[in-house]
Amino acid sequence: MSRWLILLSDFTCLFLLSYILIYDKLVLPFFKKEDIVYFRSNSISMKVLKFGGTSVATADAIKKTTAIVKDKSSRHDVICVVSALGGVTNKLIEASKLAEKGDESYQEIVRHLEDRHFIAIRELLSIDKQSSLIANVKVMFNQLEDILNGVFLIRELTNKTSDFIVGFGEQLSSVIIATFMEAELLDS
């Protein structure tokens, strides 16, 4: 019997109700297919597992979270929702506010966050599975830097821009955790 495992960020979870399961197809009206890891299921029982920042703060915490998901997915279909790595959301808010004030130290925060995510990738995945993920995460950080640079240049941070910046934390963690879970669950 095959099972569904869907990994979503908190941001993506907001739109969970827009997902429609139709027979063997998953319709995703708002998101790209690569944003979600999924496996087909014939089971009816479903569990939604939500993991906050502390549960995904470090590579060891992510491994424990994955073990929980693996255990639950052996008996149920699982939707797994993950937050940004512990403390990342607060750092993104801080970087946003610094950029709005014209303080270039926001760049240091972004570099620190980038290093932290790369360390997690290196601790979680074998070298042969790291390169494409590192490249994807680097692209995401480049986008984040561009947006923060725009805030810095115009000295304005709208609510929409702030939400967009904060959403990067969840997008980054979900792509890292999805890649790790995919490797762990497919290897087992």
Short mmCIF file of C-alpha atoms in Angstrom, two decimals:
data_model
loop_
_atom_site.label_atom_id
_atom_site.label_comp_id
_atom_site.label_asym_id
_atom_site.label_seq_id
_atom_site.Cartn_x
_atom_site.Cartn_y
_atom_site.Cartn_z
CA MET A 1 0.00 0.00 0.00
CA SER A 2 1.46 3.35 -0.97
CA ARG A 3 0.96 6.45 1.18
CA TRP A 4 0.81 10.24 0.79
CA LEU A 5 3.39 12.36 2.51
CA ILE A 6 2.92 16.04 1.84
CA LEU A 7 5.44 18.50 3.24
CA LEU A 8 4.29 22.10 3.49
CA SER A 9 5.71 25.26 4.96
CA ASP A 10 3.49 27.30 7.29
CA PHE A 11 3.13 29.77 4.44
CA THR A 12 1.93 27.08 2.05
CA CYS A 13 -0.37 25.63 4.71
CA LEU A 14 -2.40 28.83 4.67
CA PHE A 15 -3.64 27.73 1.28
CA LEU A 16 -4.14 24.06 2.17
CA LEU A 17 -7.86 24.28 1.53
CA SER A 18 -7.17 25.24 -2.07
CA TYR A 19 -5.61 21.82 -2.66
CA ILE A 20 -7.99 19.39 -4.25
CA LEU A 21 -7.37 15.68 -4.32
CA ILE A 22 -8.99 14.19 -7.41
CA TYR A 23 -8.48 10.47 -7.74
CA ASP A 24 -4.75 10.09 -8.38
CA LYS A 25 -4.04 13.75 -9.08
CA LEU A 26 -3.05 16.55 -6.74
CA VAL A 27 -4.18 19.91 -8.06
CA LEU A 28 -2.08 22.82 -6.81
CA PRO A 29 -3.64 26.04 -8.05
CA PHE A 30 -1.26 28.41 -6.22
CA PHE A 31 2.05 26.52 -5.95
CA LYS A 32 4.64 24.92 -8.14
CA LYS A 33 4.93 21.14 -8.02
CA GLU A 34 8.52 21.34 -6.73
CA ASP A 35 7.34 23.14 -3.57
CA ILE A 36 5.84 19.91 -2.26
CA VAL A 37 7.07 16.36 -1.74
CA TYR A 38 4.25 13.87 -2.11
CA PHE A 39 3.70 10.14 -2.35
CA ARG A 40 0.49 8.42 -3.52
CA SER A 41 -1.78 6.62 -1.07
CA ASN A 42 -4.75 4.29 -1.06
CA SER A 43 -5.45 4.88 2.64
CA ILE A 44 -8.22 7.03 4.10
CA SER A 45 -6.65 7.88 7.48
CA MET A 46 -4.76 11.20 7.49
CA LYS A 47 -2.64 12.97 10.13
CA VAL A 48 -1.51 16.58 10.03
CA LEU A 49 1.78 17.09 11.85
CA LYS A 50 2.90 20.66 12.60
CA PHE A 51 6.49 21.28 13.65
CA GLY A 52 7.47 24.68 15.03
CA GLY A 53 10.84 26.36 14.85
CA THR A 54 12.31 24.51 17.85
CA SER A 55 11.42 21.16 16.25
CA VAL A 56 13.41 22.10 13.14
CA ALA A 57 16.06 24.37 14.70
CA THR A 58 19.06 22.12 14.08
CA ALA A 59 20.03 19.14 11.96
CA ASP A 60 19.56 16.85 14.98
CA ALA A 61 16.08 18.27 15.60
CA ILE A 62 15.20 17.80 11.92
CA LYS A 63 16.35 14.17 12.14
CA LYS A 64 14.07 13.62 15.17
CA THR A 65 11.19 15.31 13.35
CA THR A 66 11.79 13.08 10.33
CA ALA A 67 11.74 9.99 12.55
CA ILE A 68 8.34 11.07 13.92
CA VAL A 69 7.00 11.64 10.41
CA LYS A 70 8.42 8.32 9.24
CA ASP A 71 6.73 6.52 12.14
CA LYS A 72 3.37 8.22 11.59
CA SER A 73 3.51 7.75 7.80
CA SER A 74 3.85 4.00 8.25
CA ARG A 75 0.29 3.95 9.62
CA HIS A 76 -1.38 7.07 8.18
CA ASP A 77 -1.25 9.51 5.32
CA VAL A 78 0.67 12.50 6.61
CA ILE A 79 0.61 16.20 5.94
CA CYS A 80 3.71 17.69 7.50
CA VAL A 81 3.82 21.44 8.14
CA VAL A 82 7.14 23.03 9.10
CA SER A 83 8.09 26.44 10.38
CA ALA A 84 11.30 28.30 9.69
CA LEU A 85 14.36 27.02 11.52
CA GLY A 86 14.26 28.21 15.13
CA GLY A 87 14.95 31.94 15.43
CA VAL A 88 15.06 32.59 11.68
CA THR A 89 11.76 34.47 11.52
CA ASN A 90 12.92 36.91 14.21
CA LYS A 91 16.22 37.45 12.39
CA LEU A 92 14.40 38.14 9.12
CA ILE A 93 12.21 40.70 10.87
CA GLU A 94 15.31 42.29 12.39
CA ALA A 95 17.07 42.39 9.00
CA SER A 96 13.96 43.96 7.43
CA LYS A 97 13.82 46.71 10.04
CA LEU A 98 17.54 47.43 9.71
CA ALA A 99 17.24 47.66 5.92
CA GLU A 100 14.29 50.03 6.29
CA LYS A 101 16.41 52.28 8.54
CA GLY A 102 19.24 52.30 5.99
CA ASP A 103 21.50 50.22 8.23
CA GLU A 104 23.74 47.95 6.13
CA SER A 105 24.18 45.52 9.01
CA TYR A 106 21.10 43.70 7.68
CA GLN A 107 23.56 42.06 5.27
CA GLU A 108 25.41 40.41 8.17
CA ILE A 109 22.18 38.86 9.40
CA VAL A 110 21.46 37.48 5.94
CA ARG A 111 25.00 36.03 5.67
CA HIS A 112 24.61 34.42 9.09
CA LEU A 113 21.26 32.89 8.09
CA GLU A 114 22.70 31.64 4.82
CA ASP A 115 25.61 29.99 6.65
CA ARG A 116 23.22 28.41 9.13
CA HIS A 117 21.10 26.88 6.36
CA PHE A 118 24.17 25.60 4.50
CA ILE A 119 25.45 23.99 7.71
CA ALA A 120 22.10 22.24 8.16
CA ILE A 121 22.26 20.95 4.58
CA ARG A 122 25.80 19.62 5.08
CA GLU A 123 24.84 17.92 8.34
CA LEU A 124 21.69 16.33 6.92
CA LEU A 125 22.61 15.14 3.44
CA SER A 126 25.35 13.12 1.84
CA ILE A 127 27.62 15.07 -0.50
CA ASP A 128 26.00 13.62 -3.63
CA LYS A 129 22.62 15.08 -2.59
CA GLN A 130 23.87 18.48 -1.41
CA SER A 131 24.88 20.34 -4.57
CA SER A 132 21.48 20.90 -6.19
CA LEU A 133 19.90 21.81 -2.85
CA ILE A 134 22.72 24.25 -2.04
CA ALA A 135 22.24 25.83 -5.47
CA ASN A 136 18.47 26.21 -4.89
CA VAL A 137 18.97 27.65 -1.42
CA LYS A 138 21.59 30.07 -2.75
CA VAL A 139 19.11 31.30 -5.38
CA MET A 140 16.54 31.86 -2.63
CA PHE A 141 19.05 33.82 -0.56
CA ASN A 142 19.97 35.91 -3.61
CA GLN A 143 16.28 36.77 -4.01
CA LEU A 144 16.03 37.63 -0.32
CA GLU A 145 19.10 39.88 -0.59
CA ASP A 146 17.61 41.63 -3.63
CA ILE A 147 14.36 42.34 -1.81
CA LEU A 148 16.13 43.58 1.32
CA ASN A 149 18.38 45.75 -0.85
CA GLY A 150 15.24 47.28 -2.37
CA VAL A 151 13.91 48.02 1.13
CA PHE A 152 17.30 49.51 2.00
CA LEU A 153 17.36 51.72 -1.10
CA ILE A 154 13.86 53.16 -0.74
CA ARG A 155 13.76 53.05 3.08
CA GLU A 156 10.27 51.61 3.07
CA LEU A 157 8.93 48.31 4.38
CA THR A 158 5.29 47.64 3.58
CA ASN A 159 3.32 44.90 5.32
CA LYS A 160 3.22 42.94 2.06
CA THR A 161 7.00 43.16 1.66
CA SER A 162 7.56 42.24 5.29
CA ASP A 163 5.34 39.16 4.95
CA PHE A 164 7.16 38.19 1.78
CA ILE A 165 10.55 38.49 3.49
CA VAL A 166 9.44 36.53 6.56
CA GLY A 167 8.04 33.80 4.28
CA PHE A 168 11.57 33.05 3.08
CA GLY A 169 12.34 31.36 6.40
CA GLU A 170 9.59 28.82 5.92
CA GLN A 171 10.35 28.33 2.24
CA LEU A 172 14.02 27.68 3.02
CA SER A 173 13.32 25.22 5.82
CA SER A 174 10.65 23.36 3.88
CA VAL A 175 12.88 22.81 0.83
CA ILE A 176 15.75 21.58 3.04
CA ILE A 177 13.53 19.36 5.17
CA ALA A 178 11.64 18.03 2.14
CA THR A 179 14.89 17.04 0.47
CA PHE A 180 16.10 15.33 3.64
CA MET A 181 12.78 13.55 4.24
CA GLU A 182 12.61 12.45 0.65
CA ALA A 183 16.10 10.93 0.94
CA GLU A 184 15.31 9.29 4.29
CA LEU A 185 11.85 8.00 3.45
CA LEU A 186 12.73 6.75 -0.01
CA ASP A 187 15.86 5.02 1.32
CA SER A 188 13.83 3.13 3.92
#
